[in-house]
Structures are given as C-alpha cells and as structure tokens.
XYZ file of C-alpha atoms in Angstrom:
514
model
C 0.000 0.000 0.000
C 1.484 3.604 -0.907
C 1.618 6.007 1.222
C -0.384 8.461 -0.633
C -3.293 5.860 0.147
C -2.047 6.121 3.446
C -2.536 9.599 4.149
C -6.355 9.274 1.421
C -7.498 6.919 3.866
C -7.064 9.390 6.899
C -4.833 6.444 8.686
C -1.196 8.077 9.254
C 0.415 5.831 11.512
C 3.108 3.196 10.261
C 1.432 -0.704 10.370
C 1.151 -1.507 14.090
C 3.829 -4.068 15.238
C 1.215 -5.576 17.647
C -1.425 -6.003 14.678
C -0.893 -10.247 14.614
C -1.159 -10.570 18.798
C -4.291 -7.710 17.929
C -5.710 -10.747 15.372
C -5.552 -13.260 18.002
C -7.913 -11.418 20.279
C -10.341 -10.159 18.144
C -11.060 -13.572 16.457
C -11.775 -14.745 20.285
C -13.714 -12.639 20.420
C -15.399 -13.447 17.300
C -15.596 -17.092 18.279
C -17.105 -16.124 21.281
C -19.885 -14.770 19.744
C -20.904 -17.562 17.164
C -20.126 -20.455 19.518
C -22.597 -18.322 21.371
C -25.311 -19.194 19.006
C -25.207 -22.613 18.481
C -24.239 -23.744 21.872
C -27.880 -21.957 23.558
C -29.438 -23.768 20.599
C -28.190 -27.157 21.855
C -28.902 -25.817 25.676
C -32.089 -25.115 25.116
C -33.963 -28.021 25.667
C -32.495 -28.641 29.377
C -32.745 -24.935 30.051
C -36.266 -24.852 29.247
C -37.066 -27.930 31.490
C -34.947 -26.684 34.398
C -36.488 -23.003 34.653
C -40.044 -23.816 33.766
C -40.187 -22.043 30.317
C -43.367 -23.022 28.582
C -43.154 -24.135 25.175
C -44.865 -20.830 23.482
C -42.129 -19.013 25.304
C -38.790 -20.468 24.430
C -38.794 -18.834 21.523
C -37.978 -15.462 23.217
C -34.503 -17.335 24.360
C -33.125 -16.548 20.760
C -36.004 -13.830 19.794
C -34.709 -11.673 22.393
C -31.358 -12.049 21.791
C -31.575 -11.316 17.627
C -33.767 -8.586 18.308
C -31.579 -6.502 20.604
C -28.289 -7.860 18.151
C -30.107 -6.978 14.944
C -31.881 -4.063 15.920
C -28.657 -2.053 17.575
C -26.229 -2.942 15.343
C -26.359 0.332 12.982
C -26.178 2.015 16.392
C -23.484 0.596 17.994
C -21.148 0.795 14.804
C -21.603 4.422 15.123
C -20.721 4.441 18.708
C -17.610 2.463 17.988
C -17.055 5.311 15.204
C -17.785 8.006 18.431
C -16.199 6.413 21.202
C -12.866 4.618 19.384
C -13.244 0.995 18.599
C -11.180 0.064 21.207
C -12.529 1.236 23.595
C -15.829 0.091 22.354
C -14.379 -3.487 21.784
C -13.652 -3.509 25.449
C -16.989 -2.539 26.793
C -18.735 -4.594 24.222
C -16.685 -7.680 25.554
C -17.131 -6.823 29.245
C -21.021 -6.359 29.025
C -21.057 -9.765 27.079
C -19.570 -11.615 29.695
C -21.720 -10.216 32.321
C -24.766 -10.842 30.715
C -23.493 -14.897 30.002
C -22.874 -14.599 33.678
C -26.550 -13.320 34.436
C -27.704 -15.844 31.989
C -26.024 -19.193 33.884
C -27.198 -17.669 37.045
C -30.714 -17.551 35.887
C -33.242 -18.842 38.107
C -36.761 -18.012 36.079
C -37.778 -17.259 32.628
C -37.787 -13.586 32.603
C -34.159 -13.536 34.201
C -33.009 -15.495 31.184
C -34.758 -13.477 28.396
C -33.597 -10.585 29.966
C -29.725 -11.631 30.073
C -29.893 -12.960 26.205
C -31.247 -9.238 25.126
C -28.368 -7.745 27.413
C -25.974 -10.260 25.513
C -27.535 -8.941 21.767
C -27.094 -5.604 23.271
C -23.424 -6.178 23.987
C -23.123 -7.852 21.046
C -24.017 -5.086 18.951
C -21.343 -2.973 20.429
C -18.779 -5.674 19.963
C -19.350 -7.101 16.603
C -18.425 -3.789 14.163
C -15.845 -2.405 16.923
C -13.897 -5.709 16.424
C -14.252 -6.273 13.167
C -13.566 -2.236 12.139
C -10.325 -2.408 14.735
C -9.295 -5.643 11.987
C -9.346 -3.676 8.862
C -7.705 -0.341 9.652
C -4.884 -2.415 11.786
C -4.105 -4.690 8.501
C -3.484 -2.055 5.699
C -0.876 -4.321 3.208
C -3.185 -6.014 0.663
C -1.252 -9.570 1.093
C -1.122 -9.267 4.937
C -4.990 -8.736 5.043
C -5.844 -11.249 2.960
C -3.739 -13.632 5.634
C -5.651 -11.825 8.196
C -9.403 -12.176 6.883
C -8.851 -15.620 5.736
C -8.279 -16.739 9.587
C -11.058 -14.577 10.553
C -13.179 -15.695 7.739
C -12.715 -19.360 8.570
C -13.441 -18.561 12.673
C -16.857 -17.265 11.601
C -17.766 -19.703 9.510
C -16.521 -22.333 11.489
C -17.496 -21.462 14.833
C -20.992 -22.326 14.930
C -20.338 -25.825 14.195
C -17.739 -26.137 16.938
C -20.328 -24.999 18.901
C -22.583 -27.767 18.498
C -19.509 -29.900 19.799
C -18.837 -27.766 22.706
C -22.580 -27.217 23.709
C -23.252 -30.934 23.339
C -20.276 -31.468 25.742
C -21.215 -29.170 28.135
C -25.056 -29.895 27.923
C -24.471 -34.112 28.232
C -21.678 -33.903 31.084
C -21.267 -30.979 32.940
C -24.644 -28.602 32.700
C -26.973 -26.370 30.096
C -25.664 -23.126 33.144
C -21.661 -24.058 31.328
C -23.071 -22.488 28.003
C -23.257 -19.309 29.627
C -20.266 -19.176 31.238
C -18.112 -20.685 28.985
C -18.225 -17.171 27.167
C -16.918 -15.362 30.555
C -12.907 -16.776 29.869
C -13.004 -16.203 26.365
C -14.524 -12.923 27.156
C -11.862 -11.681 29.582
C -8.546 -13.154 27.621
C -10.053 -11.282 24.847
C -10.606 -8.069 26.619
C -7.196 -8.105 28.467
C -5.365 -8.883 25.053
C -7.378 -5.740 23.380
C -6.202 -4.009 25.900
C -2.654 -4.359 26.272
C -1.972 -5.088 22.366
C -3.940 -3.023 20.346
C -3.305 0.329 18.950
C -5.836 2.015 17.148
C -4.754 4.220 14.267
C -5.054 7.460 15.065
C -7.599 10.112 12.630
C -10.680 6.933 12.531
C -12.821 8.810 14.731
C -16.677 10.382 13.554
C -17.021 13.455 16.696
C -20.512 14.445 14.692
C -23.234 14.856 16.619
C -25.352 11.495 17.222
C -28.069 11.386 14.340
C -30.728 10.787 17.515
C -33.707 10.230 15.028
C -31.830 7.817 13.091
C -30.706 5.490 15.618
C -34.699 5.692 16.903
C -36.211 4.976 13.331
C -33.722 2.422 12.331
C -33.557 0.613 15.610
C -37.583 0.118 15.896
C -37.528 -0.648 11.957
C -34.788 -3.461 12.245
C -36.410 -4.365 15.412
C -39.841 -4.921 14.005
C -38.199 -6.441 10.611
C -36.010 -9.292 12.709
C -39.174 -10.153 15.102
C -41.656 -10.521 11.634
C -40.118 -12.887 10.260
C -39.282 -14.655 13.965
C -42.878 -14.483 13.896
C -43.709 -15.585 10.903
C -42.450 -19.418 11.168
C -44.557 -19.649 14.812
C -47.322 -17.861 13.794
C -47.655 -18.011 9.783
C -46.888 -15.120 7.249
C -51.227 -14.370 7.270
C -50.768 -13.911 11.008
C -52.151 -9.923 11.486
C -49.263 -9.138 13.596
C -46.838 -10.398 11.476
C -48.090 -8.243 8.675
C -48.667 -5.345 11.178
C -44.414 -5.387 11.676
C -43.906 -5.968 8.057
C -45.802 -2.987 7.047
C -44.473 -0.809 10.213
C -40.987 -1.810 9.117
C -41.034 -0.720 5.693
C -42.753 2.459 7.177
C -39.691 3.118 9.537
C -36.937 1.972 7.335
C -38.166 4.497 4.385
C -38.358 7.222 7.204
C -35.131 6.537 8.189
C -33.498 6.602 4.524
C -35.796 9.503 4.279
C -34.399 11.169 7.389
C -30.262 10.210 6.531
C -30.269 12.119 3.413
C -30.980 15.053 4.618
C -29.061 15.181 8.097
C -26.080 17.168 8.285
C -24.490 14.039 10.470
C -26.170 10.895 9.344
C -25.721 7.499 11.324
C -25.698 5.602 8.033
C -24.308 7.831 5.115
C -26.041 7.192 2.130
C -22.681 6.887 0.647
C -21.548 3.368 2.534
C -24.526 1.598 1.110
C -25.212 2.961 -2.293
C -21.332 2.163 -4.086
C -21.810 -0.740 -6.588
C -19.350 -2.719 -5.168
C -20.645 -2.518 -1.619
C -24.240 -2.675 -2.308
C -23.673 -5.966 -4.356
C -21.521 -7.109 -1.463
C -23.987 -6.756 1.573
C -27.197 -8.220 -0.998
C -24.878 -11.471 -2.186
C -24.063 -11.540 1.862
C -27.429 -11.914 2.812
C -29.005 -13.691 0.354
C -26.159 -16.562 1.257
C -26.844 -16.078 4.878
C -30.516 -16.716 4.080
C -29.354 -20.131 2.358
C -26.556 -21.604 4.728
C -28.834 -20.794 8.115
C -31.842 -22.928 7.124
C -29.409 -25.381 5.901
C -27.921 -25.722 9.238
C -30.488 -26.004 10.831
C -32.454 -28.530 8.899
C -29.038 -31.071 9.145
C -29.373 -30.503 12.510
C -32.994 -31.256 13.019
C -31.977 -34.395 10.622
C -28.685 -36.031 11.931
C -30.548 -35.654 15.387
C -34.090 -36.816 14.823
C -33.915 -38.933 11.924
C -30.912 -41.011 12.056
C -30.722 -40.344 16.013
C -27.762 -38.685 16.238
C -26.252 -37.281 19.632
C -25.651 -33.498 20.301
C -22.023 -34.169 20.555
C -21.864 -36.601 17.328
C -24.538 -33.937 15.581
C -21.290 -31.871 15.988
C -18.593 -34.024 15.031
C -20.595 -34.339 12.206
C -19.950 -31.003 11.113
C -16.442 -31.098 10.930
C -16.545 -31.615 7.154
C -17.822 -28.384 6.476
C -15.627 -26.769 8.826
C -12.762 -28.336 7.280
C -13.848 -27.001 3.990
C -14.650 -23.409 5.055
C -11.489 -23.417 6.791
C -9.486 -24.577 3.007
C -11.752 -22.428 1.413
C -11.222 -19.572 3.203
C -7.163 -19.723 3.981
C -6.036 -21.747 1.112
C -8.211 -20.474 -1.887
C -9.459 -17.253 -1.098
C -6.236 -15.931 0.694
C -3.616 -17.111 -1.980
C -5.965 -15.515 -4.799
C -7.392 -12.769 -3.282
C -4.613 -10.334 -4.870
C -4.250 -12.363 -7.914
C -7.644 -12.076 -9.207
C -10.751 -9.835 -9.141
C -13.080 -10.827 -5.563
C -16.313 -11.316 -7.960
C -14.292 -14.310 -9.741
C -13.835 -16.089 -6.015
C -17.265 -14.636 -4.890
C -19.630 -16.312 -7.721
C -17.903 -19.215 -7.886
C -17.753 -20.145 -4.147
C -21.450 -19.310 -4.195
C -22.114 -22.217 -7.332
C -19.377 -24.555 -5.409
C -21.674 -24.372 -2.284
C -24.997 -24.507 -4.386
C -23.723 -27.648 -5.826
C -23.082 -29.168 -2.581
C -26.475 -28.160 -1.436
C -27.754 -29.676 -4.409
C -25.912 -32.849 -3.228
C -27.684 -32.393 0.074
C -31.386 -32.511 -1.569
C -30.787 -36.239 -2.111
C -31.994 -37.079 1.770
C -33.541 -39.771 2.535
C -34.479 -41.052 5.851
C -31.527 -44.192 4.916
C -29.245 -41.404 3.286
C -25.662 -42.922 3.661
C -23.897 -39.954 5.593
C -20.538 -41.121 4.012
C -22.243 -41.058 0.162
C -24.062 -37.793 0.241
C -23.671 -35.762 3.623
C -20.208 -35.806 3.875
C -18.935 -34.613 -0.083
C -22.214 -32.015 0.127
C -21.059 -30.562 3.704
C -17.475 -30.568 2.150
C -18.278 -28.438 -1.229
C -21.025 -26.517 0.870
C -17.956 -25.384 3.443
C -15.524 -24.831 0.437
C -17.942 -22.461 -1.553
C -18.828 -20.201 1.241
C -15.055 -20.287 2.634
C -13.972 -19.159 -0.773
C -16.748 -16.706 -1.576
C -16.420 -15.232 2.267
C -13.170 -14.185 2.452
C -12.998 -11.842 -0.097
C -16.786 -10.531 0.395
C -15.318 -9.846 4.149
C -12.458 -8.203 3.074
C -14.420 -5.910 -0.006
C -16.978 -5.338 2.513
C -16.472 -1.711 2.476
C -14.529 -0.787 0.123
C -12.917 2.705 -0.277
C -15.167 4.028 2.692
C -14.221 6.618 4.843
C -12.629 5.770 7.981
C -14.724 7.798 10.004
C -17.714 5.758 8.692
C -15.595 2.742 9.362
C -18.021 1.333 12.016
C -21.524 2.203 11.005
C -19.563 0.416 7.381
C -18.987 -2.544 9.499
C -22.318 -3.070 11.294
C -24.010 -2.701 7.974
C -22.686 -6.117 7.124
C -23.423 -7.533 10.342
C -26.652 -6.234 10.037
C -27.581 -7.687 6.016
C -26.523 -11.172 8.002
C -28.509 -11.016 10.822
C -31.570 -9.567 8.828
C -30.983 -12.640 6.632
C -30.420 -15.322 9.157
C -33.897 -14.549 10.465
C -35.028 -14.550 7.090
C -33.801 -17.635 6.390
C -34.500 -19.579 9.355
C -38.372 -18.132 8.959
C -38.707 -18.757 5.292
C -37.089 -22.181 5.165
C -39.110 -23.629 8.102
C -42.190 -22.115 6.714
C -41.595 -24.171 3.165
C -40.573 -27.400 5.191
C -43.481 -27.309 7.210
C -45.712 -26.972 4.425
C -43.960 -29.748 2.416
C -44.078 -32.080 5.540
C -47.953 -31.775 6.303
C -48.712 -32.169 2.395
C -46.521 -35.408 2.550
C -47.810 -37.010 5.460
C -52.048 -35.883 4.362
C -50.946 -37.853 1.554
C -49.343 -40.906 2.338
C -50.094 -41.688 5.895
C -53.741 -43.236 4.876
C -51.349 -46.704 3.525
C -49.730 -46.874 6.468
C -51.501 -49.582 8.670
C -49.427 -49.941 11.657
C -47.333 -48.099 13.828
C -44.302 -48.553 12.340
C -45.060 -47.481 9.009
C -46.849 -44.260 10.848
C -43.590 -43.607 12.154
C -41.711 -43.594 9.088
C -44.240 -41.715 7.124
C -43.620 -39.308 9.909
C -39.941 -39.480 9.285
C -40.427 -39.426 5.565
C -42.247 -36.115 5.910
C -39.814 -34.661 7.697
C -37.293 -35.422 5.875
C -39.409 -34.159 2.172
C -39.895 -30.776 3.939
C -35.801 -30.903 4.665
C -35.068 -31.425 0.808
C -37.718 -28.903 0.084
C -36.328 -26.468 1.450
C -33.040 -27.150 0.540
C -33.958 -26.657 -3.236
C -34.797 -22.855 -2.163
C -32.105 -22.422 -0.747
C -29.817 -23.881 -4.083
C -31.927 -21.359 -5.857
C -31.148 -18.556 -3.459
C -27.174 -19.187 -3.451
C -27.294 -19.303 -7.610
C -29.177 -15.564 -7.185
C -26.480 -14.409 -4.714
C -23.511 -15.974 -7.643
C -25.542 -13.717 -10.427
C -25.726 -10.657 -8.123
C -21.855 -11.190 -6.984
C -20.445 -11.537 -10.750
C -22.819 -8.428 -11.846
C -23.156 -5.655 -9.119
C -19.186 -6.341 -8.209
C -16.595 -4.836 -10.586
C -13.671 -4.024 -8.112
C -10.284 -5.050 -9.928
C -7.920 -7.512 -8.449
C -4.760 -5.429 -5.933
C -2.358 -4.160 -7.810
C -4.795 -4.210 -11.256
C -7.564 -1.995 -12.440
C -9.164 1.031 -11.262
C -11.823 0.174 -8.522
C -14.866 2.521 -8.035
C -14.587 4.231 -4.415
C -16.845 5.756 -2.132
C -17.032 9.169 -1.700
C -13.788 10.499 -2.570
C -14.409 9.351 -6.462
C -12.200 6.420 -7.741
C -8.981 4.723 -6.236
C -6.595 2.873 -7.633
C -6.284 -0.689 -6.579
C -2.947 -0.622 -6.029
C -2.871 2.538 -3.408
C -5.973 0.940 -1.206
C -7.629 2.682 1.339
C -8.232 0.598 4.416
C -11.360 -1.546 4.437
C -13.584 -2.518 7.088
C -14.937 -5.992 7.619
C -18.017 -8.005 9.259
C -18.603 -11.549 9.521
C-alpha cells in the first residue's frame, strides 16, 4: 500500500507491530460470539425444562437475543465510530460476559430473556468495533488477505464447533456451562485488546449522534427481525406479522428519508449505495438466508432422523468446517490479490450450491458417508472461498470515520438474513411435511409405518427447502459476478466511495463483518 493511500485513507500511523497478537484477540472474540449461538441452541432443551419455560415461550430465548443484536447494530457501529473501537471493543466484551454470567445464574424465565437481550445488546457494540479495529490495523493487501482468511474461517466455522462444545457441556457438565463458557473467552479477549492493540489514530466520527436515526432504524430493524421470527410460529397471514412488516417498511423508508438530509447521518447514504458494496452486503445476505436454514435442517436431521447425539450432531460437522477453513485460507487468501473478488465470490457461491444440491438427495436411509459428507465438504468450500474476499471488499474505499456504522451494515444484512432464512425455510418445510404425510399416511396400517411416514415427511420438507435455498445461493452468484466490478490489488481502477475512484494498487483501508 502507498503512502499516498495512506494519508487518502485518513490512517497516518506506520502498520502496528502488535497487529498479529491484535488478530488473536479479536477472532476470540469473534468465536465467542458464534459459539454463542449454536451452543444456547443445543442448551435449550435442558434450560427450558430446568427453569419452567413453557413451550410458546422459548422462543424469546433466541427472539430476544436477535432482536436486541439486529436491531442495535447500525447504532453501535456508530458508537464504535464516536467512542474509538477500542474502547468500544472492550466494553462490548465486558457487558457480554456479564450478561453470560446473568444468563447461567438464571433462576426463572424472565431472568433469562432478559440476560440474552443484554448479551444482543453487547453484542451489537462488539461485533463492528472488532471487526472495524481488523481492517484499519491490517493495511498491506497480502497481509490482510492472511488476516481475513483466519477470521473468515473462525466465523464460519465457529458455529459448528459450537454444536460440539454445547453438546459437551449440555451431556456432562450442565446447560448453566453455556453461559459461562463465554466469561474466559470474554476476559482473555478483553485483556489482550487491551494491552496489544493500537488504534490508528484520525478513525474517529465526533458528529453529533443522528438521535432520530438510531430511533427509526432501531424500531424498523427491530420490528423487521421479530416478523419474520414471527412468521415461522405464527404463519406469514398472522395480522401481527403483517402489522411489523408494514411498520418496518414504514420506519426503514423514514429513516433513509431522514439520513439524506441530516447534516451528520448514522448511516451515510454513501456506505450503502457504491456498486461494489451494495452488491456485497445483498450477495451476503441472500447466502446467509441459504446456509442458516441449511444448518439447521441437518441438525434437526442427523438428530431426529438417524438419532444422532448433540455431541456426534457436531462431530458431524467437521466436514464443512474443514472445507470453510481450506476455502477460506487456502483459496481465497492465496488468490485474493491475484484475481478480481467477484471471480472467487460467484464461484464459491455455485461450489456451495452444488453441494447443497448434493444435500437434496436425503432420505431417511441417506448414507452420511455417500451424500452428507462430499455435500457438507463443497457446501464449506464455496462459502469459505466466496467469504473471504466478500469480508475483506466489505467496504470498500469508505471513509474511515464511517468505518463502524460500514462494518455493522454487514453484520446487520446477516442477521436480517439469518432470520429470514430460518423463517422462510421452516415455513416451506413445514408446508412440504404436512402435504406429505395428508398424503401418504392413509397406507400406512401400523405403527411402524406411521412412524416412518412421519420421518419421511420430515425429511421431504428438509429437501424442500433445501432446493430454495440452491436457488437462493445461484441468485447471490448472479448478483456477486454483476453488481461487483472491483479489480484484483495491484490491477484496475476500482470505483470508491465518496472520494471518487482509487486505484487498486494505493488501497484505502477496508472494514470488515462476519
């Protein structure tokens, strides 16, 4: 990277000797968060039982968690912007591990809700301070390609390595070690910030706080995330389902409404409307949408159809883990700077879609060796490779001061599409299963075959779903190789944000989100 991009980019200090210890941290801290959701998910079950949380309230045990999460994150990558990312990366981990604390404490339902908002809350803080304080500390295009590789392989890994962990925890010690777990992780990752990182000086956004913003897009996000949480309890006809539809797409047009014509806007036009960085968050989310059904439906499968374990539902995983982890570090870093991102972008996204298409095969016999494991292992290798550099393109020639608000953007297209996903998915599985089973359990005379129509059903709904999701991941491939046109480092001229273009080879520092 010159040093005329250097000085464009606002960032004046030399690359900070700490920046590799810095790395170590803030992917704990990353891992920390998406064990987080997979290990509650496999607690669940024992925690409801335990604190005497009825089944039409366990919901609000990950409801209230992605609500607070999804709903603050715009805000909170402004603060980081306000505050200093460090110092926000500090707080964010120190409130996370006090709400996990308040969480295994819990002794009734409303103590536990109340601890999982606190932990989105946190959360929100945490997840663009960390991931901004990456970027501007790795400014060399080779070096943070190295650096968003491991990252990109801890996000996409974690949550599987969560099922293993949770499952451990859950079958031999207790569903309360979930929670704390995160308190270790939490404090070697806030003393490490501490002591090790610098943050680059001439990052910071001093502007006023855009108070109407935060309000409009906080209740719109809010009421976006909890309609479609809705939707797969209560049905997408459901009145208050369509009530927080409509009231979101009332808020969120206020609130675009309302940042283009603030003097200090918490999300600048600017960040969201560059080709490269609007193609970027849409290609995001749309995958998100795919990969978090998916994971969930092989977990409902290993588990209740072929009677898998927690802690072998995990080990189970590994495949794809291993493959986001190759795809990630081994394709996506070593070509990041050799070719343009949308050539590792589209076809990661077709890799994984032909491993999910591999996956739509399930039967209730499925061989796991024949079909799970070579689907899980292209599925992992797409998303690795099409990850990385969406991470590291994420925002693109933004401003540093908007380096935050940049950040949370992309956490904020994921989480919006996670709950899509997980909604919209169910919603067709469900449907698919009840059709299957009106249909076919009338042959079955005895129990047994009533059981495995039951089974069957299940697992039609499963492969239903699935083929919306194949669809979905060949959409987010077309969008990738159209919308984004950035040149490979060191190549063509890449389209900027504000300041007009920039020249591949001179860089500004980027921000990235998992």
């Amino acid at each position: 990277m010159s040093q005329t991009a250097v000085k464009a980019s606002g960032v004046t200090d030399a690359p900070d000797a700490g920046r590799w210890k810095a790395l170590v941290f803030i992917a704990l801290a990353q891992l920390m968060v998406v064990l987080d959701a997979t290990i509650v998910n496999i607690a669940l079950p024992s925690a409801q039982q335990d604190l005497g949380i009825s089944d039409g309230n366990r919901q609000w045990v990950v409801t209230a968690y992605a609500l607070a999460f999804g709903g603050l994150l715009l805000f909170g990558g402004r603060i980081a912007d306000l505050w200093g990312r460090k110092r926000t990366f500090v707080v964010g981990l120190a409130g996370f591990a006090a709400a996990s604390a308040l969480g295994g404490a819990a002794t009734n339902e409303a103590m536990m809700f109340g601890s999982r908002a606190l932990q989105g809350v946190f959360g929100a803080l945490l997840a663009p301070a960390a991931l901004s304080l990456l970027a501007v500390m790795f400014t060399d295009a080779k070096e943070r390609a190295k650096a968003f590789g491991i990252y990109g392989a801890i996000a996409g890994g974690g949550g599987a390595v969560g099922l293993i962990l949770g499952g451990f925890l859950t079958e031999y010690l207790n569903w309360r070690w979930t929670f704390f777990v995160n308190i270790p992780f939490a404090v070697v990752a806030a003393a490490g910030a501490y002591l090790v990182i610098r943050e680059p000086k001439g990052g910071r956004n001093r502007s006023p706080l855009d108070v109407p913003g935060v309000i409009l897009s906080t209740l719109g996000l809010v009421a976006l995330v909890y309609g479609f949480t809705r939707a797969e309890s209560e049905g997408w006809s459901d009145a208050v389902t369509v009530g927080m539809f409509v009231g979101s797409a009332v808020l969120l047009l206020a609130f675009v409404i309302v940042e283009s014509k603030v003097k200090a806007p918490l999300l600048p036009l600017r960040v969201i409307t560059e080709r490269n960085r609007g193609g970027i968050y849409l290609s995001l989310g749309l995958a998100i949408i795919a990969m978090f059904g998916l994971f969930l439906f092989l977990t409902y499968y290993l588990q209740i159809v072929k009677g898998y374990t927690p802690v072998k539902t995990g080990f189970a995983f590994l495949p794809m883990i291993a493959g986001m982890i190759t795809g990630s570090t081994q394709i996506g870093t070593r070509l990041m700077t050799r070719v343009a991102p949308r050539l590792l972008m589209g076809p990661g996204f077709l890799v994984a879609a032909v491993g999910m298409l591999l996956l739509t095969q399930l039967e209730v016999d499925t061989s796991y060796v024949a079909v799970l494991l070579p689907g899980m292992l292209l599925l992992g290798l797409g998303m690795g490779t099409a990850f990385m550099p969406a991470m590291s393109m994420a925002t693109q020639g933004v401003e540093p001061r908007d380096s935050g608000v940049a950040s949370a953007m992309v956490n904020t297209s994921q989480q919006v599409g996670g709950a899509i996903g997980t909604a919209l998915l169910n919603t067709i599985a469900a449907s698919a299963t009840t059709s299957y089973i009106a249909e076919h359990i009338g042959g079955a005379a005895t129990r047994s075959q009533q059981q495995l129509v039951q089974l069957e059903g299940q697992v039609q709904g499963y492969t239903s779903a699935i083929w919306f999701a194949v669809g979905i991941l060949v959409v987010a491939a077309v969008i990738a190789l159209t919308f984004v046109n950035a040149g490979r480092p060191g190549g063509s001229a890449v389209t900027g944000s504000g300041a007009g273009e920039t020249a591949e080879d001179e860089l500004p520092v980027p921000v990235v989100a998992h």
